[in-house]
Amino acid sequence: MKKMIDNSSLKLLAMLAMLIDHIAWVSFPLATNMNILSPNWLANSMHIIGRLAFPVFAFCIAEGYRHSHDVSKYMRRLGLLALISIIPFSLMGWVTGLGFIMQNTVVTLFLGLCALYYSDQQTATWRKVLIILLCFTLSIIADGGLTGGVFGIYSFAKIKDPIFRKIGGVLALNSVQILILAFNFSYDGLADLAATCLLFLLVTSFYNGQKGANIGKVFYWFYPLHLLALSLFRIAFLLFLM
């Protein structure tokens, strides 16, 4: 199998998937109110595509950690992006009716990176575990955190075999959700979870391990600006309907 997707291409693909997902969140309540169409099938399809974004971003964070020459600088940039994105993400939560309960995905990505960096500074296993659990606990307030995002990022970075790294990582990324389903003997959401995992494994099977073009700044600008733009679009549309 020819591996044709580099790290930069993965990030661009994840950005596109995230944009599709966020367009669904912003647009379909409007379409429903106007009785344009019944959006359920299309909205669900867009959300399934969108669920690819977080595992790909988490995988890229782990790859960045493994290959970065200056992890502390990488952490500072990601932490700053998480802070800057709080207001645009909260605004989108307000205009879509999702509320302010969760925070943006970058918070989880940042805490996953922190778990890797600070646990590697320790020699005692119990301290490593404590740091990882602390980062996971802090990430519960953020999108992707409650399902086990920090555990997934850590697994993506630490599992050595490239095949098991992807399988183990994407399972760890959803470990809390899997445990809840197993504990409750429930199948609710299992099909969507399986679809997300399989889609991630399919896409990353074409990953060649190369860095690709330097598009780091594209993501740092894209994430908060697309949230802001979609939120302003919805506000303008609602004002137009008044």
PDB file of C-alpha atoms in Angstrom:
ATOM      1  CA  MET A   1       0.000   0.000   0.000  1.00  0.00           C
ATOM      2  CA  LYS A   2       1.408   3.367  -1.017  1.00  0.00           C
ATOM      3  CA  LYS A   3       1.543   5.745   1.931  1.00  0.00           C
ATOM      4  CA  MET A   4       0.857   9.198   0.512  1.00  0.00           C
ATOM      5  CA  ILE A   5      -0.368  11.246   3.490  1.00  0.00           C
ATOM      6  CA  ASP A   6       2.158  13.255   5.510  1.00  0.00           C
ATOM      7  CA  ASN A   7       1.647  15.008   8.846  1.00  0.00           C
ATOM      8  CA  SER A   8       0.635  18.311   7.271  1.00  0.00           C
ATOM      9  CA  SER A   9      -1.929  16.590   5.058  1.00  0.00           C
ATOM     10  CA  LEU A  10      -3.376  14.850   8.120  1.00  0.00           C
ATOM     11  CA  LYS A  11      -3.795  18.213   9.855  1.00  0.00           C
ATOM     12  CA  LEU A  12      -5.492  19.732   6.816  1.00  0.00           C
ATOM     13  CA  LEU A  13      -7.823  16.738   6.603  1.00  0.00           C
ATOM     14  CA  ALA A  14      -8.659  17.093  10.304  1.00  0.00           C
ATOM     15  CA  MET A  15      -9.328  20.813   9.866  1.00  0.00           C
ATOM     16  CA  LEU A  16     -11.714  20.075   6.995  1.00  0.00           C
ATOM     17  CA  ALA A  17     -13.523  17.405   9.045  1.00  0.00           C
ATOM     18  CA  MET A  18     -13.806  19.797  11.988  1.00  0.00           C
ATOM     19  CA  LEU A  19     -15.149  22.564   9.765  1.00  0.00           C
ATOM     20  CA  ILE A  20     -17.816  20.226   8.351  1.00  0.00           C
ATOM     21  CA  ASP A  21     -18.828  19.231  11.878  1.00  0.00           C
ATOM     22  CA  HIS A  22     -19.037  22.828  13.108  1.00  0.00           C
ATOM     23  CA  ILE A  23     -20.988  23.937  10.031  1.00  0.00           C
ATOM     24  CA  ALA A  24     -23.535  21.252  10.921  1.00  0.00           C
ATOM     25  CA  TRP A  25     -23.811  22.552  14.491  1.00  0.00           C
ATOM     26  CA  VAL A  26     -24.296  26.128  13.331  1.00  0.00           C
ATOM     27  CA  SER A  27     -26.438  25.644  10.234  1.00  0.00           C
ATOM     28  CA  PHE A  28     -28.970  22.927  10.871  1.00  0.00           C
ATOM     29  CA  PRO A  29     -30.873  24.552  13.729  1.00  0.00           C
ATOM     30  CA  LEU A  30     -31.409  27.446  11.307  1.00  0.00           C
ATOM     31  CA  ALA A  31     -32.592  25.163   8.512  1.00  0.00           C
ATOM     32  CA  THR A  32     -34.956  23.416  10.912  1.00  0.00           C
ATOM     33  CA  ASN A  33     -36.491  26.706  12.058  1.00  0.00           C
ATOM     34  CA  MET A  34     -37.082  27.734   8.444  1.00  0.00           C
ATOM     35  CA  ASN A  35     -38.515  24.314   7.495  1.00  0.00           C
ATOM     36  CA  ILE A  36     -36.092  24.139   4.565  1.00  0.00           C
ATOM     37  CA  LEU A  37     -35.537  20.401   4.924  1.00  0.00           C
ATOM     38  CA  SER A  38     -35.371  17.635   7.466  1.00  0.00           C
ATOM     39  CA  PRO A  39     -31.684  17.794   8.340  1.00  0.00           C
ATOM     40  CA  ASN A  40     -31.248  14.692  10.491  1.00  0.00           C
ATOM     41  CA  TRP A  41     -29.601  12.420   7.934  1.00  0.00           C
ATOM     42  CA  LEU A  42     -27.320  15.131   6.566  1.00  0.00           C
ATOM     43  CA  ALA A  43     -26.436  16.529   9.990  1.00  0.00           C
ATOM     44  CA  ASN A  44     -25.606  13.054  11.295  1.00  0.00           C
ATOM     45  CA  SER A  45     -23.428  12.355   8.254  1.00  0.00           C
ATOM     46  CA  MET A  46     -21.564  15.628   8.765  1.00  0.00           C
ATOM     47  CA  HIS A  47     -21.041  14.870  12.466  1.00  0.00           C
ATOM     48  CA  ILE A  48     -19.666  11.403  11.686  1.00  0.00           C
ATOM     49  CA  ILE A  49     -17.147  12.997   9.310  1.00  0.00           C
ATOM     50  CA  GLY A  50     -16.404  15.610  11.969  1.00  0.00           C
ATOM     51  CA  ARG A  51     -15.601  12.991  14.585  1.00  0.00           C
ATOM     52  CA  LEU A  52     -12.503  12.120  12.578  1.00  0.00           C
ATOM     53  CA  ALA A  53     -10.965  15.477  13.531  1.00  0.00           C
ATOM     54  CA  PHE A  54     -10.145  14.898  17.201  1.00  0.00           C
ATOM     55  CA  PRO A  55      -8.370  11.513  16.899  1.00  0.00           C
ATOM     56  CA  VAL A  56      -6.320  12.839  13.968  1.00  0.00           C
ATOM     57  CA  PHE A  57      -5.353  15.984  15.891  1.00  0.00           C
ATOM     58  CA  ALA A  58      -4.488  13.854  18.938  1.00  0.00           C
ATOM     59  CA  PHE A  59      -2.323  11.602  16.760  1.00  0.00           C
ATOM     60  CA  CYS A  60      -0.577  14.654  15.279  1.00  0.00           C
ATOM     61  CA  ILE A  61       0.089  16.054  18.773  1.00  0.00           C
ATOM     62  CA  ALA A  62       1.775  12.787  19.730  1.00  0.00           C
ATOM     63  CA  GLU A  63       3.791  12.792  16.500  1.00  0.00           C
ATOM     64  CA  GLY A  64       4.783  16.402  17.158  1.00  0.00           C
ATOM     65  CA  TYR A  65       5.970  15.474  20.639  1.00  0.00           C
ATOM     66  CA  ARG A  66       8.012  12.547  19.350  1.00  0.00           C
ATOM     67  CA  HIS A  67       9.751  14.618  16.676  1.00  0.00           C
ATOM     68  CA  SER A  68       9.836  18.166  18.093  1.00  0.00           C
ATOM     69  CA  HIS A  69      13.225  19.743  18.789  1.00  0.00           C
ATOM     70  CA  ASP A  70      11.719  22.176  21.318  1.00  0.00           C
ATOM     71  CA  VAL A  71       8.765  20.658  23.171  1.00  0.00           C
ATOM     72  CA  SER A  72       8.500  23.532  25.663  1.00  0.00           C
ATOM     73  CA  LYS A  73       8.019  26.010  22.795  1.00  0.00           C
ATOM     74  CA  TYR A  74       5.463  23.655  21.249  1.00  0.00           C
ATOM     75  CA  MET A  75       3.596  23.565  24.574  1.00  0.00           C
ATOM     76  CA  ARG A  76       3.600  27.349  24.920  1.00  0.00           C
ATOM     77  CA  ARG A  77       2.121  27.814  21.447  1.00  0.00           C
ATOM     78  CA  LEU A  78      -0.569  25.211  22.044  1.00  0.00           C
ATOM     79  CA  GLY A  79      -1.377  26.607  25.490  1.00  0.00           C
ATOM     80  CA  LEU A  80      -1.709  30.119  24.076  1.00  0.00           C
ATOM     81  CA  LEU A  81      -4.018  28.831  21.334  1.00  0.00           C
ATOM     82  CA  ALA A  82      -6.173  27.100  23.970  1.00  0.00           C
ATOM     83  CA  LEU A  83      -6.506  30.387  25.893  1.00  0.00           C
ATOM     84  CA  ILE A  84      -7.217  32.489  22.803  1.00  0.00           C
ATOM     85  CA  SER A  85      -9.876  30.020  21.650  1.00  0.00           C
ATOM     86  CA  ILE A  86     -11.885  30.151  24.898  1.00  0.00           C
ATOM     87  CA  ILE A  87     -13.946  33.182  23.841  1.00  0.00           C
ATOM     88  CA  PRO A  88     -14.704  32.050  20.234  1.00  0.00           C
ATOM     89  CA  PHE A  89     -15.591  28.549  21.458  1.00  0.00           C
ATOM     90  CA  SER A  90     -17.824  29.914  24.226  1.00  0.00           C
ATOM     91  CA  LEU A  91     -19.490  32.248  21.733  1.00  0.00           C
ATOM     92  CA  MET A  92     -20.241  29.310  19.452  1.00  0.00           C
ATOM     93  CA  GLY A  93     -21.632  27.380  22.409  1.00  0.00           C
ATOM     94  CA  TRP A  94     -23.947  30.285  23.168  1.00  0.00           C
ATOM     95  CA  VAL A  95     -25.245  30.867  19.634  1.00  0.00           C
ATOM     96  CA  THR A  96     -25.848  27.156  18.984  1.00  0.00           C
ATOM     97  CA  GLY A  97     -27.512  26.524  22.332  1.00  0.00           C
ATOM     98  CA  LEU A  98     -24.825  24.048  23.417  1.00  0.00           C
ATOM     99  CA  GLY A  99     -24.001  26.200  26.446  1.00  0.00           C
ATOM    100  CA  PHE A 100     -20.734  26.882  28.240  1.00  0.00           C
ATOM    101  CA  ILE A 101     -20.263  23.552  30.004  1.00  0.00           C
ATOM    102  CA  MET A 102     -17.364  22.300  27.870  1.00  0.00           C
ATOM    103  CA  GLN A 103     -14.264  24.106  26.712  1.00  0.00           C
ATOM    104  CA  ASN A 104     -12.438  23.908  23.404  1.00  0.00           C
ATOM    105  CA  THR A 105     -10.661  20.833  22.052  1.00  0.00           C
ATOM    106  CA  VAL A 106      -7.243  22.503  22.151  1.00  0.00           C
ATOM    107  CA  VAL A 107      -7.409  22.445  25.963  1.00  0.00           C
ATOM    108  CA  THR A 108      -7.489  18.644  25.833  1.00  0.00           C
ATOM    109  CA  LEU A 109      -4.710  18.529  23.233  1.00  0.00           C
ATOM    110  CA  PHE A 110      -2.588  20.851  25.395  1.00  0.00           C
ATOM    111  CA  LEU A 111      -3.140  18.767  28.536  1.00  0.00           C
ATOM    112  CA  GLY A 112      -2.285  15.605  26.610  1.00  0.00           C
ATOM    113  CA  LEU A 113       0.988  17.222  25.587  1.00  0.00           C
ATOM    114  CA  CYS A 114       1.576  18.272  29.210  1.00  0.00           C
ATOM    115  CA  ALA A 115       0.976  14.681  30.348  1.00  0.00           C
ATOM    116  CA  LEU A 116       3.654  13.465  27.947  1.00  0.00           C
ATOM    117  CA  TYR A 117       6.195  16.167  28.731  1.00  0.00           C
ATOM    118  CA  TYR A 118       5.946  16.246  32.520  1.00  0.00           C
ATOM    119  CA  SER A 119       5.610  12.478  32.998  1.00  0.00           C
ATOM    120  CA  ASP A 120       8.793  12.005  30.989  1.00  0.00           C
ATOM    121  CA  GLN A 121      10.593  14.271  33.470  1.00  0.00           C
ATOM    122  CA  GLN A 122       9.887  11.739  36.236  1.00  0.00           C
ATOM    123  CA  THR A 123      11.581   8.438  37.002  1.00  0.00           C
ATOM    124  CA  ALA A 124       9.110   7.045  39.534  1.00  0.00           C
ATOM    125  CA  THR A 125       6.188   5.236  37.922  1.00  0.00           C
ATOM    126  CA  TRP A 126       3.687   6.476  40.512  1.00  0.00           C
ATOM    127  CA  ARG A 127       4.599  10.078  39.692  1.00  0.00           C
ATOM    128  CA  LYS A 128       4.130   9.440  35.980  1.00  0.00           C
ATOM    129  CA  VAL A 129       0.701   7.927  36.637  1.00  0.00           C
ATOM    130  CA  LEU A 130      -0.235  10.802  38.955  1.00  0.00           C
ATOM    131  CA  ILE A 131       0.669  13.413  36.319  1.00  0.00           C
ATOM    132  CA  ILE A 132      -1.306  11.613  33.604  1.00  0.00           C
ATOM    133  CA  LEU A 133      -4.358  11.280  35.877  1.00  0.00           C
ATOM    134  CA  LEU A 134      -4.093  14.941  36.902  1.00  0.00           C
ATOM    135  CA  CYS A 135      -4.006  16.066  33.261  1.00  0.00           C
ATOM    136  CA  PHE A 136      -6.965  13.804  32.481  1.00  0.00           C
ATOM    137  CA  THR A 137      -8.946  15.232  35.410  1.00  0.00           C
ATOM    138  CA  LEU A 138      -8.278  18.797  34.253  1.00  0.00           C
ATOM    139  CA  SER A 139      -9.286  17.877  30.698  1.00  0.00           C
ATOM    140  CA  ILE A 140     -12.768  16.744  31.768  1.00  0.00           C
ATOM    141  CA  ILE A 141     -13.981  20.337  31.311  1.00  0.00           C
ATOM    142  CA  ALA A 142     -12.902  20.321  27.656  1.00  0.00           C
ATOM    143  CA  ASP A 143     -14.213  18.759  24.458  1.00  0.00           C
ATOM    144  CA  GLY A 144     -12.641  15.331  23.983  1.00  0.00           C
ATOM    145  CA  GLY A 145     -11.373  15.207  27.551  1.00  0.00           C
ATOM    146  CA  LEU A 146     -14.096  13.227  29.274  1.00  0.00           C
ATOM    147  CA  THR A 147     -13.890  10.332  26.811  1.00  0.00           C
ATOM    148  CA  GLY A 148     -10.172   9.799  27.525  1.00  0.00           C
ATOM    149  CA  GLY A 149      -8.372  12.211  25.195  1.00  0.00           C
ATOM    150  CA  VAL A 150      -5.276  12.522  27.397  1.00  0.00           C
ATOM    151  CA  PHE A 151      -4.920   8.725  27.572  1.00  0.00           C
ATOM    152  CA  GLY A 152      -5.164   8.519  23.789  1.00  0.00           C
ATOM    153  CA  ILE A 153      -2.499  11.157  23.177  1.00  0.00           C
ATOM    154  CA  TYR A 154      -0.184   9.414  25.639  1.00  0.00           C
ATOM    155  CA  SER A 155      -0.764   6.042  23.957  1.00  0.00           C
ATOM    156  CA  PHE A 156      -0.172   7.460  20.475  1.00  0.00           C
ATOM    157  CA  ALA A 157       3.233   8.690  21.647  1.00  0.00           C
ATOM    158  CA  LYS A 158       4.345   5.743  23.753  1.00  0.00           C
ATOM    159  CA  ILE A 159       3.259   2.580  21.934  1.00  0.00           C
ATOM    160  CA  LYS A 160       6.199   1.614  19.735  1.00  0.00           C
ATOM    161  CA  ASP A 161       4.635  -0.681  17.137  1.00  0.00           C
ATOM    162  CA  PRO A 162       3.120   1.586  14.439  1.00  0.00           C
ATOM    163  CA  ILE A 163       0.017  -0.571  13.921  1.00  0.00           C
ATOM    164  CA  PHE A 164      -0.728  -1.146  17.610  1.00  0.00           C
ATOM    165  CA  ARG A 165       0.043   2.531  18.250  1.00  0.00           C
ATOM    166  CA  LYS A 166      -2.912   3.575  16.109  1.00  0.00           C
ATOM    167  CA  ILE A 167      -5.275   0.879  17.382  1.00  0.00           C
ATOM    168  CA  GLY A 168      -4.299   1.283  21.036  1.00  0.00           C
ATOM    169  CA  GLY A 169      -4.297   5.059  20.767  1.00  0.00           C
ATOM    170  CA  VAL A 170      -7.756   5.409  19.262  1.00  0.00           C
ATOM    171  CA  LEU A 171      -9.173   2.936  21.802  1.00  0.00           C
ATOM    172  CA  ALA A 172      -7.509   4.799  24.680  1.00  0.00           C
ATOM    173  CA  LEU A 173      -8.860   8.035  23.220  1.00  0.00           C
ATOM    174  CA  ASN A 174     -12.367   6.648  23.793  1.00  0.00           C
ATOM    175  CA  SER A 175     -11.530   4.477  26.805  1.00  0.00           C
ATOM    176  CA  VAL A 176     -13.900   6.173  29.254  1.00  0.00           C
ATOM    177  CA  GLN A 177     -16.808   5.959  26.811  1.00  0.00           C
ATOM    178  CA  ILE A 178     -16.020   2.284  26.133  1.00  0.00           C
ATOM    179  CA  LEU A 179     -15.918   1.519  29.876  1.00  0.00           C
ATOM    180  CA  ILE A 180     -19.236   3.293  30.459  1.00  0.00           C
ATOM    181  CA  LEU A 181     -20.888   1.348  27.632  1.00  0.00           C
ATOM    182  CA  ALA A 182     -19.476  -1.937  28.948  1.00  0.00           C
ATOM    183  CA  PHE A 183     -20.482  -1.186  32.546  1.00  0.00           C
ATOM    184  CA  ASN A 184     -24.041  -0.352  31.530  1.00  0.00           C
ATOM    185  CA  PHE A 185     -24.277  -3.199  28.994  1.00  0.00           C
ATOM    186  CA  SER A 186     -25.342  -0.534  26.511  1.00  0.00           C
ATOM    187  CA  TYR A 187     -24.989  -0.332  22.745  1.00  0.00           C
ATOM    188  CA  ASP A 188     -25.997   3.344  22.515  1.00  0.00           C
ATOM    189  CA  GLY A 189     -23.407   5.209  20.490  1.00  0.00           C
ATOM    190  CA  LEU A 190     -21.391   2.064  19.799  1.00  0.00           C
ATOM    191  CA  ALA A 191     -21.983   2.207  16.037  1.00  0.00           C
ATOM    192  CA  ASP A 192     -20.825   5.841  15.837  1.00  0.00           C
ATOM    193  CA  LEU A 193     -17.791   5.026  17.981  1.00  0.00           C
ATOM    194  CA  ALA A 194     -16.869   2.062  15.779  1.00  0.00           C
ATOM    195  CA  ALA A 195     -17.315   4.170  12.630  1.00  0.00           C
ATOM    196  CA  THR A 196     -15.024   6.865  14.039  1.00  0.00           C
ATOM    197  CA  CYS A 197     -12.322   4.353  14.988  1.00  0.00           C
ATOM    198  CA  LEU A 198     -12.454   2.572  11.625  1.00  0.00           C
ATOM    199  CA  LEU A 199     -12.384   5.860   9.711  1.00  0.00           C
ATOM    200  CA  PHE A 200      -9.355   6.986  11.715  1.00  0.00           C
ATOM    201  CA  LEU A 201      -7.531   3.690  11.116  1.00  0.00           C
ATOM    202  CA  LEU A 202      -8.320   3.867   7.398  1.00  0.00           C
ATOM    203  CA  VAL A 203      -7.017   7.418   7.013  1.00  0.00           C
ATOM    204  CA  THR A 204      -3.864   6.889   9.091  1.00  0.00           C
ATOM    205  CA  SER A 205      -3.048   3.670   7.226  1.00  0.00           C
ATOM    206  CA  PHE A 206      -1.884   5.982   4.419  1.00  0.00           C
ATOM    207  CA  TYR A 207       0.335   8.026   6.789  1.00  0.00           C
ATOM    208  CA  ASN A 208       3.977   7.979   5.705  1.00  0.00           C
ATOM    209  CA  GLY A 209       5.537   9.491   8.833  1.00  0.00           C
ATOM    210  CA  GLN A 210       6.850  12.540   6.970  1.00  0.00           C
ATOM    211  CA  LYS A 211       6.402  16.088   8.267  1.00  0.00           C
ATOM    212  CA  GLY A 212       5.306  17.641   4.981  1.00  0.00           C
ATOM    213  CA  ALA A 213       4.909  21.374   4.409  1.00  0.00           C
ATOM    214  CA  ASN A 214       5.169  23.716   7.381  1.00  0.00           C
ATOM    215  CA  ILE A 215       1.532  24.656   8.033  1.00  0.00           C
ATOM    216  CA  GLY A 216       1.705  25.043  11.815  1.00  0.00           C
ATOM    217  CA  LYS A 217       0.551  28.649  11.715  1.00  0.00           C
ATOM    218  CA  VAL A 218      -2.419  27.746   9.503  1.00  0.00           C
ATOM    219  CA  PHE A 219      -4.008  25.709  12.290  1.00  0.00           C
ATOM    220  CA  TYR A 220      -3.222  28.316  14.955  1.00  0.00           C
ATOM    221  CA  TRP A 221      -5.099  30.938  12.926  1.00  0.00           C
ATOM    222  CA  PHE A 222      -7.787  28.657  11.538  1.00  0.00           C
ATOM    223  CA  TYR A 223      -9.116  27.239  14.795  1.00  0.00           C
ATOM    224  CA  PRO A 224     -10.231  30.413  16.615  1.00  0.00           C
ATOM    225  CA  LEU A 225     -11.106  32.318  13.430  1.00  0.00           C
ATOM    226  CA  HIS A 226     -13.419  29.657  12.000  1.00  0.00           C
ATOM    227  CA  LEU A 227     -15.248  29.438  15.348  1.00  0.00           C
ATOM    228  CA  LEU A 228     -15.643  33.205  15.399  1.00  0.00           C
ATOM    229  CA  ALA A 229     -16.753  33.382  11.748  1.00  0.00           C
ATOM    230  CA  LEU A 230     -19.388  30.650  12.135  1.00  0.00           C
ATOM    231  CA  SER A 231     -20.705  32.235  15.335  1.00  0.00           C
ATOM    232  CA  LEU A 232     -21.001  35.656  13.708  1.00  0.00           C
ATOM    233  CA  PHE A 233     -22.744  34.075  10.720  1.00  0.00           C
ATOM    234  CA  ARG A 234     -25.368  32.540  12.976  1.00  0.00           C
ATOM    235  CA  ILE A 235     -25.865  35.783  14.915  1.00  0.00           C
ATOM    236  CA  ALA A 236     -26.277  37.738  11.655  1.00  0.00           C
ATOM    237  CA  PHE A 237     -28.749  35.179  10.343  1.00  0.00           C
ATOM    238  CA  LEU A 238     -30.834  35.293  13.517  1.00  0.00           C
ATOM    239  CA  LEU A 239     -30.869  39.087  13.402  1.00  0.00           C
ATOM    240  CA  PHE A 240     -32.006  38.894   9.761  1.00  0.00           C
ATOM    241  CA  LEU A 241     -34.944  36.689  10.793  1.00  0.00           C
ATOM    242  CA  MET A 242     -36.099  39.113  13.498  1.00  0.00           C
TER     243      MET A 242
END
